[in-house]
Every structure is written in C-alpha cells, then in structure tokens.
Coordinates of C-alpha atoms in Angstrom, one line a residue:
M1 CA 38.8 -22.6 -5.3
S2 CA 35.1 -22.6 -4.9
K3 CA 35.0 -26.6 -3.9
Y4 CA 37.4 -25.2 -1.1
Y5 CA 34.8 -22.6 0.2
E6 CA 32.1 -25.2 -0.3
F7 CA 33.6 -27.8 1.9
M8 CA 35.0 -25.0 4.5
Y9 CA 31.1 -24.0 4.9
V10 CA 29.8 -27.7 5.0
E11 CA 32.4 -28.2 7.9
K12 CA 31.1 -25.1 9.8
L13 CA 27.6 -26.5 9.8
G14 CA 28.9 -29.3 12.2
K15 CA 30.9 -27.0 14.4
N16 CA 29.7 -24.9 17.5
V17 CA 29.7 -21.6 15.8
S18 CA 27.7 -18.5 16.4
K19 CA 24.1 -18.2 14.8
D20 CA 25.4 -15.7 12.5
E21 CA 28.1 -17.6 11.2
K22 CA 25.8 -20.7 10.6
V23 CA 23.2 -18.6 8.8
K24 CA 26.1 -16.9 6.4
A25 CA 27.4 -20.4 5.7
I26 CA 24.1 -21.9 4.9
T27 CA 23.2 -18.9 2.7
E28 CA 26.2 -19.2 0.8
L29 CA 25.8 -23.0 0.3
G30 CA 22.5 -22.1 -1.1
K31 CA 23.8 -19.7 -3.6
M32 CA 26.3 -22.5 -4.7
K33 CA 23.5 -24.9 -5.1
S34 CA 25.7 -27.3 -3.0
I35 CA 24.6 -31.0 -3.2
V36 CA 27.2 -32.0 -1.0
A37 CA 25.4 -29.8 1.9
K38 CA 22.2 -31.1 1.2
D39 CA 22.1 -33.9 3.8
S40 CA 23.5 -31.4 6.5
L41 CA 20.9 -28.7 5.5
I42 CA 17.9 -31.2 5.9
K43 CA 19.2 -32.3 9.3
I44 CA 19.3 -28.6 10.3
A45 CA 16.0 -27.8 8.9
K46 CA 14.4 -30.5 10.7
N47 CA 16.2 -29.8 14.0
E48 CA 13.2 -28.1 16.3
N49 CA 16.1 -27.3 18.8
E50 CA 17.7 -24.7 16.4
S51 CA 16.7 -21.5 16.2
F52 CA 14.2 -20.3 13.6
S53 CA 16.6 -18.1 11.7
V54 CA 18.6 -21.2 11.0
R55 CA 16.1 -23.5 10.1
E56 CA 14.6 -20.8 8.0
S57 CA 17.9 -20.4 6.2
A58 CA 18.5 -24.0 5.7
I59 CA 14.9 -24.5 3.8
H60 CA 15.9 -21.5 1.7
A61 CA 19.1 -22.9 0.7
L62 CA 17.6 -26.2 -0.1
I63 CA 14.9 -24.6 -2.3
E64 CA 18.0 -22.7 -3.9
I65 CA 19.7 -26.0 -4.6
G66 CA 16.5 -26.9 -6.7
D67 CA 16.0 -30.7 -5.7
A68 CA 12.3 -30.9 -4.4
S69 CA 13.1 -34.5 -2.9
F70 CA 14.1 -32.7 0.2
L71 CA 10.4 -32.4 0.9
D72 CA 10.2 -35.9 1.6
N73 CA 11.7 -35.5 5.0
F74 CA 8.8 -33.2 6.2
L75 CA 5.9 -35.5 5.1
P76 CA 3.0 -35.6 5.8
L77 CA 2.7 -31.6 5.8
S78 CA -0.1 -31.7 8.0
K79 CA 2.0 -33.1 11.0
I80 CA 4.2 -29.8 10.8
Q81 CA 3.0 -27.5 13.8
D82 CA 5.3 -24.4 13.2
E83 CA 3.2 -22.5 11.0
D84 CA 6.2 -20.6 9.8
I85 CA 8.2 -23.3 8.7
L86 CA 5.0 -24.9 7.0
E87 CA 4.4 -21.8 5.1
L88 CA 8.1 -21.7 4.1
L89 CA 7.6 -25.7 2.9
I90 CA 4.8 -24.6 0.9
Y91 CA 6.5 -21.7 -0.6
G92 CA 9.3 -24.1 -1.7
I93 CA 6.8 -26.4 -3.5
K94 CA 5.6 -23.3 -5.4
K95 CA 9.2 -22.0 -6.3
L96 CA 10.4 -25.5 -7.4
K97 CA 7.1 -26.2 -9.0
A98 CA 7.0 -29.7 -7.3
E99 CA 3.6 -30.8 -8.7
E100 CA 4.1 -34.5 -7.2
Y101 CA 3.6 -32.8 -3.6
V102 CA 0.3 -31.4 -4.5
K103 CA -1.6 -34.1 -3.3
Y104 CA -0.6 -33.1 0.5
F105 CA -2.6 -30.0 -0.1
K106 CA -6.0 -31.7 0.4
D107 CA -5.2 -32.1 4.2
F108 CA -5.5 -28.2 4.8
I109 CA -8.9 -27.7 3.1
D110 CA -10.5 -27.3 6.6
N111 CA -7.3 -25.6 8.3
E112 CA -8.3 -22.3 10.1
N113 CA -5.3 -20.6 9.2
I114 CA -6.2 -18.4 6.2
N115 CA -2.6 -17.5 5.4
I116 CA -1.6 -21.1 5.0
K117 CA -4.7 -21.7 2.8
L118 CA -3.8 -18.6 0.7
E119 CA -0.2 -19.8 0.3
I120 CA -1.4 -23.1 -1.0
I121 CA -4.1 -21.6 -3.3
D122 CA -1.0 -19.3 -4.9
T123 CA 1.0 -22.6 -5.3
L124 CA -1.9 -24.5 -6.9
N125 CA -2.4 -21.7 -9.6
I126 CA 1.5 -21.5 -10.2
I127 CA 1.5 -25.4 -10.8
H128 CA -1.9 -25.4 -12.6
T129 CA -2.1 -28.9 -13.6
E130 CA -5.2 -30.7 -13.7
E131 CA -4.7 -32.1 -10.5
A132 CA -4.1 -28.6 -9.0
I133 CA -7.2 -27.5 -10.6
K134 CA -9.3 -30.3 -8.9
L135 CA -7.8 -29.2 -5.7
L136 CA -8.6 -25.7 -6.1
L137 CA -12.2 -26.2 -6.7
K138 CA -12.2 -28.3 -3.6
Y139 CA -11.1 -25.1 -1.8
Y140 CA -13.5 -23.0 -3.7
N141 CA -16.3 -24.8 -1.5
S142 CA -14.4 -22.8 1.6
K143 CA -16.6 -20.2 3.6
E144 CA -14.0 -17.4 3.3
K145 CA -14.8 -15.1 0.6
E146 CA -11.1 -14.0 0.3
I147 CA -10.6 -17.7 -0.8
K148 CA -13.3 -17.9 -3.0
N149 CA -12.6 -14.5 -4.9
L150 CA -8.7 -15.4 -5.1
I151 CA -9.7 -18.9 -7.0
R152 CA -12.2 -16.9 -9.2
L153 CA -9.3 -14.6 -10.2
Y154 CA -6.9 -17.3 -10.8
I155 CA -8.8 -19.9 -12.9
Q156 CA -11.5 -17.7 -14.8
D157 CA -9.4 -17.7 -18.1
S158 CA -7.7 -20.9 -17.5
K159 CA -7.7 -23.0 -20.4
V160 CA -6.8 -26.2 -18.1
F161 CA -9.9 -25.4 -16.2
L162 CA -12.2 -24.9 -19.1
D163 CA -10.9 -28.1 -20.6
Y164 CA -11.7 -30.0 -17.3
I165 CA -15.3 -28.9 -16.8
E166 CA -16.1 -29.7 -20.5
N167 CA -16.9 -33.2 -19.3
M168 CA -18.4 -32.4 -16.1
S169 CA -22.3 -33.2 -15.5
E170 CA -24.8 -30.4 -14.7
I171 CA -24.8 -31.9 -11.0
E172 CA -21.1 -31.8 -10.8
L173 CA -21.2 -28.1 -12.1
L174 CA -23.4 -27.0 -9.4
N175 CA -20.9 -26.6 -6.9
I176 CA -18.7 -24.3 -8.9
L177 CA -21.4 -22.3 -10.5
G178 CA -19.4 -18.9 -9.7
L179 CA -16.3 -20.1 -11.7
I180 CA -17.8 -21.2 -15.0
P181 CA -18.6 -18.9 -18.1
A182 CA -22.0 -16.9 -17.1
E183 CA -23.7 -18.3 -20.2
K184 CA -23.1 -21.8 -19.3
A185 CA -23.9 -21.2 -15.6
L186 CA -27.4 -19.6 -16.4
V187 CA -28.4 -22.7 -18.7
V188 CA -27.4 -25.1 -15.9
L189 CA -29.1 -23.4 -13.3
K190 CA -32.6 -22.7 -15.3
K191 CA -32.3 -26.6 -16.3
L192 CA -31.6 -27.9 -12.6
I193 CA -34.3 -25.3 -10.9
S194 CA -37.1 -26.6 -13.4
E195 CA -36.3 -30.2 -13.4
V196 CA -34.9 -31.2 -10.0
T197 CA -36.9 -32.5 -7.4
D198 CA -34.4 -34.2 -5.1
K199 CA -33.9 -32.1 -1.8
N200 CA -30.4 -32.8 -1.5
I201 CA -29.7 -31.6 -4.6
I202 CA -31.8 -28.6 -4.0
K203 CA -29.8 -27.6 -0.8
I204 CA -26.9 -27.4 -3.1
L205 CA -28.8 -25.3 -5.6
I206 CA -29.5 -22.8 -2.8
S207 CA -25.7 -22.3 -1.8
S208 CA -24.8 -22.1 -5.3
I209 CA -27.0 -19.6 -6.8
A210 CA -25.3 -16.9 -4.6
D211 CA -21.9 -17.5 -6.4
L212 CA -23.5 -16.0 -9.5
H213 CA -22.6 -12.3 -9.9
I214 CA -24.1 -12.1 -13.4
K215 CA -27.4 -10.5 -15.0
G216 CA -30.4 -12.6 -15.2
T217 CA -30.4 -14.3 -11.7
G218 CA -33.3 -12.2 -10.3
E219 CA -36.1 -14.2 -11.9
L220 CA -34.2 -17.3 -10.9
Y221 CA -34.2 -16.1 -7.2
E222 CA -37.8 -15.9 -7.2
E223 CA -38.4 -19.4 -9.3
L224 CA -36.2 -21.2 -6.7
F225 CA -38.0 -19.5 -3.7
D226 CA -41.5 -20.2 -5.0
K227 CA -40.5 -24.0 -5.7
L228 CA -39.2 -24.5 -2.2
E229 CA -41.8 -26.2 0.1
E230 CA -40.0 -26.0 3.1
K231 CA -39.8 -22.6 5.2
E232 CA -36.3 -23.6 6.4
D233 CA -35.1 -23.8 2.8
K234 CA -36.6 -20.5 2.2
I235 CA -34.7 -18.9 4.8
K236 CA -31.4 -20.7 3.7
L237 CA -32.2 -19.3 0.1
I238 CA -32.5 -15.7 1.5
E239 CA -29.2 -16.1 3.8
S240 CA -27.4 -17.4 0.9
L241 CA -27.8 -14.0 -0.9
E242 CA -26.2 -12.1 2.1
N243 CA -22.9 -11.3 0.2
V244 CA -24.5 -10.9 -3.0
E245 CA -24.6 -7.1 -4.6
N246 CA -27.0 -6.4 -7.4
N247 CA -30.2 -4.7 -8.3
E248 CA -31.9 -8.1 -9.0
K249 CA -31.2 -9.5 -5.5
N250 CA -32.7 -6.2 -4.1
K251 CA -35.9 -6.5 -6.0
F252 CA -36.4 -9.9 -4.8
L253 CA -35.9 -8.8 -1.2
L254 CA -38.3 -6.2 -1.6
R255 CA -41.0 -8.4 -2.5
L256 CA -40.4 -10.5 0.5
L257 CA -40.8 -7.5 2.7
D258 CA -44.4 -8.1 2.1
N259 CA -44.3 -11.9 2.8
S260 CA -47.0 -13.0 5.5
D261 CA -44.2 -14.7 7.5
R262 CA -42.4 -12.6 9.8
D263 CA -39.3 -14.9 10.0
I264 CA -39.2 -14.3 6.2
R265 CA -39.5 -10.7 6.4
A266 CA -36.9 -10.6 9.3
K267 CA -34.3 -12.8 7.1
A268 CA -34.8 -10.7 3.9
L269 CA -33.8 -7.4 6.2
T270 CA -30.6 -9.0 7.2
S271 CA -29.6 -9.9 3.8
F272 CA -29.8 -6.2 2.1
T273 CA -26.4 -4.9 1.4
N274 CA -27.3 -1.6 -0.2
I275 CA -30.6 0.3 0.5
E276 CA -29.9 3.6 -0.8
E277 CA -32.4 3.0 -3.6
E278 CA -35.3 5.4 -3.1
E279 CA -38.1 2.4 -3.4
I280 CA -36.2 0.2 -0.5
L281 CA -35.8 3.5 2.0
E282 CA -39.7 4.4 1.5
K283 CA -40.5 0.8 2.2
L284 CA -38.4 0.8 5.4
K285 CA -39.4 4.0 6.6
T286 CA -43.2 2.8 6.4
M287 CA -42.2 -0.4 8.2
L288 CA -40.5 1.6 10.9
F289 CA -44.0 3.0 12.0
T290 CA -46.2 0.0 11.2
E291 CA -48.6 -0.7 14.2
N292 CA -48.2 -3.9 15.7
E293 CA -45.1 -4.9 13.9
W294 CA -43.0 -7.5 15.4
W295 CA -40.2 -6.0 17.8
L296 CA -37.4 -7.6 15.8
I297 CA -38.6 -6.5 12.3
K298 CA -38.6 -3.1 13.9
K299 CA -35.2 -3.4 15.2
L300 CA -33.6 -4.9 12.1
V301 CA -35.3 -2.0 10.1
I302 CA -33.6 0.7 12.5
M303 CA -30.2 -1.1 12.1
L304 CA -30.5 -1.2 8.5
L305 CA -31.6 2.5 8.2
G306 CA -28.7 3.6 10.7
K307 CA -26.4 2.4 7.8
S308 CA -27.8 4.9 5.4
K309 CA -26.7 8.2 4.3
N310 CA -30.0 9.9 3.9
L311 CA -30.1 12.8 6.3
N312 CA -34.0 12.3 7.1
I313 CA -33.1 9.1 9.1
F314 CA -32.1 11.2 12.2
K315 CA -35.5 12.8 12.2
Q316 CA -37.3 9.7 11.9
F317 CA -35.3 7.8 14.7
V318 CA -36.0 11.0 17.0
L319 CA -39.9 10.8 16.3
L320 CA -39.9 7.0 17.0
L321 CA -38.0 7.4 20.1
S322 CA -40.6 9.9 21.4
E323 CA -43.4 7.4 20.7
E324 CA -41.8 4.1 21.5
S325 CA -42.6 1.9 24.6
D326 CA -40.6 -1.2 23.8
E327 CA -37.4 -1.1 25.7
R328 CA -35.9 -3.4 22.9
I329 CA -36.7 -0.8 20.4
I330 CA -35.6 2.1 22.6
R331 CA -32.2 0.5 23.2
T332 CA -31.7 -0.1 19.4
L333 CA -32.7 3.7 18.7
I334 CA -30.3 4.9 21.1
V335 CA -27.3 2.9 19.6
E336 CA -28.1 4.0 16.2
L337 CA -28.5 7.6 17.1
G338 CA -24.9 7.5 18.6
N339 CA -23.7 6.0 15.5
L340 CA -25.1 8.6 13.3
K341 CA -22.7 11.0 15.3
N342 CA -25.1 13.8 15.1
E343 CA -24.8 15.9 18.3
K344 CA -28.4 17.1 18.0
A345 CA -29.2 13.7 19.5
I346 CA -27.8 14.4 22.9
P347 CA -30.9 16.2 24.4
Y348 CA -33.0 12.8 23.2
I349 CA -30.6 10.3 24.9
K350 CA -29.4 12.3 28.0
K351 CA -32.7 11.5 29.9
Y352 CA -31.9 7.5 29.6
I353 CA -28.5 7.9 31.5
T354 CA -31.0 7.6 34.8
S355 CA -33.1 4.7 33.4
N356 CA -33.9 2.2 36.0
K357 CA -32.9 -0.4 33.2
Q358 CA -29.3 -1.1 33.3
D359 CA -28.8 -2.2 29.5
I360 CA -30.6 1.0 28.5
R361 CA -28.3 3.1 31.0
K362 CA -25.5 1.1 29.3
V363 CA -26.3 2.0 25.6
A364 CA -27.0 5.7 26.5
I365 CA -23.7 6.4 28.1
E366 CA -22.1 4.6 25.2
S367 CA -23.8 6.6 22.6
L368 CA -23.5 10.0 24.4
A369 CA -19.6 9.3 24.5
K370 CA -19.7 8.8 20.7
L371 CA -21.3 12.2 20.6
G372 CA -18.6 13.5 22.5
Y373 CA -20.9 14.5 25.8
N374 CA -18.3 15.6 28.4
E375 CA -20.3 14.7 31.3
I376 CA -19.7 11.1 30.6
L377 CA -15.8 11.5 30.4
E378 CA -15.9 13.3 33.8
D379 CA -17.8 10.6 35.5
V380 CA -15.3 7.9 34.2
L381 CA -12.4 9.9 35.7
K382 CA -14.0 10.3 39.1
E383 CA -13.7 6.6 39.5
N384 CA -11.0 5.0 41.9
N385 CA -8.4 3.2 40.4
V386 CA -9.4 3.7 37.0
I387 CA -6.4 1.9 35.5
E388 CA -6.3 -1.1 37.7
N389 CA -10.0 -1.5 37.6
I390 CA -11.2 -0.3 34.3
K391 CA -13.7 -2.3 32.2
F392 CA -12.8 -3.1 28.4
E393 CA -16.0 -1.1 27.5
T394 CA -15.0 1.9 29.4
I395 CA -11.8 2.0 27.3
D396 CA -14.2 2.1 24.0
I397 CA -16.1 5.0 25.9
L398 CA -12.6 6.9 26.6
L399 CA -11.3 6.3 23.0
N400 CA -14.0 8.8 21.9
Y401 CA -12.4 11.9 23.7
K402 CA -9.5 13.7 22.5
D403 CA -8.4 15.0 26.0
E404 CA -4.8 14.8 27.8
R405 CA -6.2 13.1 30.7
V406 CA -7.6 10.3 28.6
E407 CA -4.2 10.0 26.9
K408 CA -2.3 9.5 30.2
I409 CA -4.8 6.8 31.2
L410 CA -4.5 4.9 27.9
I411 CA -0.6 5.2 28.1
E412 CA -0.7 3.7 31.7
I413 CA -3.0 0.8 30.5
L414 CA -0.8 0.2 27.5
N415 CA 2.3 0.1 29.8
K416 CA 0.9 -2.0 32.7
R417 CA -1.9 -4.4 30.9
R418 CA -0.5 -4.9 27.2
Y419 CA -0.7 -8.5 27.5
E420 CA -4.4 -8.9 27.9
K421 CA -6.0 -9.6 24.5
P422 CA -8.7 -7.2 24.7
I423 CA -5.9 -4.4 25.5
M424 CA -4.0 -5.8 22.5
E425 CA -7.1 -5.6 20.1
R426 CA -7.5 -1.9 21.0
A427 CA -3.8 -0.9 21.0
I428 CA -4.2 0.0 17.2
K429 CA -7.2 2.4 17.7
M430 CA -5.1 3.9 20.7
V431 CA -2.1 4.6 18.7
E432 CA -4.1 5.6 15.7
E433 CA -6.2 8.2 17.6
F434 CA -3.7 9.6 20.3
Q435 CA -0.3 10.6 20.6
I436 CA 1.3 7.6 22.3
P437 CA 4.8 8.1 23.2
F438 CA 7.3 6.6 20.9
K439 CA 9.0 4.6 23.3
L440 CA 5.7 2.9 24.2
F441 CA 5.0 2.4 20.5
K442 CA 8.5 1.1 19.9
D443 CA 8.1 -1.4 23.0
F444 CA 4.9 -2.8 21.7
V445 CA 6.0 -3.4 18.2
I446 CA 9.3 -5.2 19.1
D447 CA 7.6 -7.2 22.0
K448 CA 6.9 -10.8 20.5
K449 CA 4.8 -11.7 23.5
V450 CA 2.1 -9.1 21.8
D451 CA 0.2 -10.8 18.9
R452 CA 2.1 -10.5 15.7
E453 CA -0.6 -9.7 13.5
I454 CA -1.4 -6.6 15.8
R455 CA 2.3 -5.6 15.8
A456 CA 2.4 -5.7 12.2
K457 CA -0.9 -3.3 12.0
L458 CA 0.8 -1.1 14.3
I459 CA 3.8 -0.5 12.4
V460 CA 2.0 1.6 9.6
N461 CA 1.7 4.1 12.4
A462 CA 5.3 4.9 12.3
V463 CA 4.7 7.7 10.0
K464 CA 3.4 9.7 13.1
Y465 CA 7.0 9.6 14.7
D466 CA 10.2 11.4 14.2
K467 CA 12.1 9.8 11.2
N468 CA 15.5 9.4 13.3
S469 CA 13.7 7.4 15.8
V470 CA 11.8 5.3 13.3
E471 CA 15.0 4.5 11.4
K472 CA 16.7 3.0 14.7
L473 CA 13.5 1.0 15.3
F474 CA 13.2 -0.4 11.7
M475 CA 16.9 -1.2 11.7
K476 CA 16.4 -3.3 14.9
I477 CA 13.4 -5.1 13.2
L478 CA 15.4 -5.8 10.0
E479 CA 18.5 -6.8 11.9
T480 CA 16.5 -9.4 14.1
D481 CA 17.1 -12.8 12.4
D482 CA 14.1 -14.7 13.7
E483 CA 11.4 -12.0 13.2
W484 CA 8.4 -12.9 11.2
W485 CA 8.9 -12.3 7.3
M486 CA 5.8 -10.6 7.0
L487 CA 6.4 -7.9 9.7
K488 CA 9.8 -7.3 7.9
K489 CA 8.2 -6.9 4.5
I490 CA 5.8 -4.4 5.9
V491 CA 8.9 -2.4 7.6
L492 CA 10.2 -2.5 4.1
L493 CA 7.1 -1.1 2.5
V494 CA 7.0 1.8 5.3
V495 CA 10.7 2.6 4.6
K496 CA 9.9 3.3 1.1
D497 CA 6.6 5.4 2.1
M498 CA 8.7 7.5 4.5
K499 CA 11.4 7.7 2.2
L500 CA 14.0 6.8 5.0
Y501 CA 17.0 7.0 2.7
N502 CA 19.4 6.5 5.6
L503 CA 18.4 2.7 5.6
I504 CA 19.6 2.0 2.0
D505 CA 22.4 -0.1 3.0
I506 CA 20.1 -2.5 4.9
V507 CA 17.6 -2.3 2.1
I508 CA 20.6 -3.4 -0.1
K509 CA 21.2 -6.2 2.1
Y510 CA 17.7 -7.6 1.7
V511 CA 18.0 -7.5 -2.0
N512 CA 20.4 -10.3 -1.8
N513 CA 18.2 -12.2 0.8
I514 CA 17.8 -15.6 0.3
D515 CA 13.9 -15.4 1.0
E516 CA 12.6 -14.0 -2.4
R517 CA 9.6 -12.8 -0.4
L518 CA 11.6 -10.3 1.1
S519 CA 14.0 -9.6 -1.7
K520 CA 11.5 -8.6 -4.2
T521 CA 10.3 -6.0 -1.9
A522 CA 13.7 -4.8 -1.1
K523 CA 14.4 -4.5 -4.7
D524 CA 11.4 -2.3 -5.3
V525 CA 12.4 -0.1 -2.4
A526 CA 16.1 0.2 -3.5
K527 CA 15.0 1.1 -7.1
S528 CA 12.6 3.6 -5.7
F529 CA 15.4 5.2 -3.4
Y530 CA 18.1 5.2 -6.2
G531 CA 15.8 6.9 -8.6
A532 CA 14.8 9.6 -6.5
L533 CA 18.3 10.4 -5.3
L534 CA 19.5 10.3 -8.8
V535 CA 16.8 12.9 -10.0
E536 CA 17.6 15.0 -6.8
K537 CA 21.1 15.2 -7.3
L538 CA 21.0 16.2 -11.1
K539 CA 21.1 19.9 -11.6
D540 CA 20.6 20.2 -15.6
E541 CA 16.9 20.4 -16.0
D542 CA 17.0 18.7 -19.5
I543 CA 19.0 15.7 -18.0
K544 CA 16.8 15.9 -14.8
N545 CA 13.7 15.4 -17.2
I546 CA 15.2 12.5 -19.1
A547 CA 16.1 10.9 -15.8
E548 CA 12.8 11.3 -14.3
K549 CA 10.9 9.8 -17.5
F550 CA 13.8 6.9 -17.4
M551 CA 13.1 6.1 -13.8
K552 CA 9.2 5.7 -14.6
I553 CA 10.0 3.4 -17.5
I554 CA 12.4 1.0 -15.2

C-alpha cells in the first residue's frame, strides 16, 4: 500500500496541482525517503520559476531521503544567487554530514552575508574533519568579531584541532594565536617578538597579539611597541587593541597618553574600552583642561568621559564649556551634555540655539530635544507640511518626546513613507517608544517589501498588543508558505513568551515540519504549553507538585 501512495505522490509532482497539494506530496515523499522521487525533487528544487515554499520543501525532502549526491546538481554553491536556497543547501550538508562538499565553502570566506558564514561555520564544526578545521582557521581571519568568537568556542577543546596544530611552525601559529592554548601562545609570541626582524611578520604579529585574551600580554604590548620603528606600525598596534578588554591593555594605553607624539596619544584614546578606573579618569580630567592641547585630543577625551558613569563629569563639561572658544570643542561638549541626559544642562545649551554657526545650532537643538526641552518640539510642529517635508534628523528629534501630536505624526510617516530605508530603520524605535496602532504594526510586519530583518525585530514588540489580535497576525504568518523561516521561528518564540495557548494546533503542525530549524523550536513551545496546561488542570496539590517537578525534568 505504501508503494501505491509513493507512486501517487510522484505522479502529482508532474501534474498541474495547487501549491499546497504539491508541498504535501513532496513532504510525504521526504518522510517515505523515496528514492523513486529523487530526480523529480531535484528538478523542482532547481526550478527558479517554482514558488519558494515548493523549492524549499523539495530540498528538505531530498535531505530526508539521505543521499547527499543530490547536491551535485547545485555546484558550485557560490553561483547560487537565492540566499535562502543557499542557506538551506548548506544546512543539508550539515544534516547529512557530507564532508565531500566542505571544499566548496572556501568560496565564501569573503562573503558579505554573515548569516551564510555562520551557517557554514556551524556545518564545519559538525563535520569536524581535519579539512573542516583547516577551513575554520581560514574563516578565523574574518574581521567579524561574531565569527571569531564562534570559531573559538567550537574548537578550543577539539582533539582534531590540537593534533593538527602540533606540527605547525611558530610563523604558521601566528595567525591563530587566539585559538591555541594560552601557555603555548605566550611562548610563541615572546619568541617571535624577540627574534623576528622581517617587517611582514611583524605586521602579522601586530594583528595577532590582539587575539590573546590572557594574562601576561601587557609586557608584550610594551616590548613590541618599543621594537617597532615606523610610526604607522605603532598606530596599527594600538588600533589592534580596540576590542581587547583587560587591565594590562589599560596600563599600556595609560602610558601612551604621555607620549610626545599627538597622533599616538589620539589613537590610544580611541582604543580605551573601560575608563572607570580612578587612575584613568584622573588622567583624562587633567587632559581636559591642559592648555595648548591639540583640539582633536580634547574632543576624544570629552567623548570618552561622556561614556563614564562618574557623576562629576557633568560639572567638568559645564566648566569647560564656559571657558572654551574652539567651536569644534564646543560642538562636542554640547553633544555629550545631551547624551548625559541631565536636565540641568538645558540653561547652558539654550544660548547656542541662536548661534550664527549652523552646525552648532544643529547639535544644540538635538541635545535639547534629548533633554526634553519643549520649545524645540513646538518649533518643529509649527513647520508646514511636516510629514511630507520632514528630514530624518527631525524624526530623531521627535522620538525624544512622549506627546500625542508626535505620535500622530509618526503614525502618518509610517503610513505614507514606510519604504524609505531611513524610515524602516527608525520604525523599530517608533514601535518600541510609542503606541503605534496594531493595524499599522501588523501591516508593517507582514509587508514583504519592508526589509525582513526589520520585520523580525519588530515582531518581539507584539507583546504590547491585545492577545487576540496578535494570535490572528501570528496565524497568518505561520500559514504563509513562502515566509522567511527565521521570521517564523521568532514568531514561535514570541508565541511561547506570550503564552498564546490558542495557537497550540498550528504549533503542533510545525512540530512535524520537514524543516528541522522550525520543528525543534515548535517542539519546545508545545512541551512548554502542554506542561503549563497540565499543571493548571490538576487540582490535587500533591499531584500538582509532582507534575510541576516532572515537567521541569522533561
């Protein structure tokens, strides 16, 4: 009987049936692991004229069949333009542990899509052969911090990795210092800093030293800095420490603030990430009032101190503002006083609204808006055709005011100008900060012309709205076949968070979804829902306690 259904479903693939019928037939063939259907499924998956949901189902079915050779029809992977299809094929390589296709990942090392790269790295980690490790090390040279951190997490205790690096020379290890055991990394660094004179290797040393997040590197920063002859190289070393967070780095940078070269001092200031230590704060305050100091140094000091939690910074800024004549410094002080969100700054900033310098007037208005100064809002509202003519920086000003009139303007802007990218980018804050009507929120979320990343970020704000309305919206999204899988996953997570028990049926439907990325999340939501409902229904307190403990276990 099963063979009869198998051939019936295969026959449906060639007929002019509805999209839903075709997806159902494909899904069933996948569950049957139908070898007979393989060629037809490949043809559907490659057909760019088919709807995405049908192609997606076909690839999932091919993955379920379990024969990775279907991937031969999509090589080289770098030629695939549809990124959703590409991500799905990479997922297929991971699911099937098809190590023979790992070599094609080298074409994506410089790819700009970080989601594709993260999927590849996850796949390489699952396969975890020596060839996969070699590729992971190449990806480790990526500029993205997220990529580096993920690779570090995946291979720090890997025996395959430790065996592979055993035969590598110090020069080869230089590019992956942040991955190798700490003791070995320090030995390698010390040896190379003391022995190497080759300028190319020294350049690699500069970028590699920042990957070390271990004690004992402070003296190495100093030793390497003193060894460098070119100012350009010294600056690159300081730049490389921007994302490093440790006390040894701070001591090194603090020493550089007394360097005679102003470019070195400026670069040191931009590399601080934590200035709350008393010694650093006192040094910065001193630099703030140093006579004849380069204006850029003062500006960087002001910007750094603006991030401090120290309450005395406000007084220091106000005092400097009263003494300063350099417009570049005045402008920076006004900006930072606005960022401090201290309303006491209003009288000191107000006088700059009438400045004859446009750039000073602009930052004064923006800072006063951040401080809630009402006259700025009234001036904006007096303008003619506010909605049609409004500038994006004016929207940023309005977002500082909790006012019904502002709310109405923002609603109109979202209605009439939602496809302008700067409007899309501000939509999230608009929804977070104001009572945007649900209908508008819903229209924005389901509108596929709106950037899907923004739609995904907006979804989490559904918790602000009526549960019944949100349930209908989420049902619509989950029932849309060609919707982005990540958007659906976020919806499922919000369904769980909002306890939308009425959606249990469609959640169960996703438990059996052929896409494992969704089915795992749906299982978690279903387990949570049934557990909560079970505990709620039980009246006997002893049984209830047992049930609660049981649900925690499972």
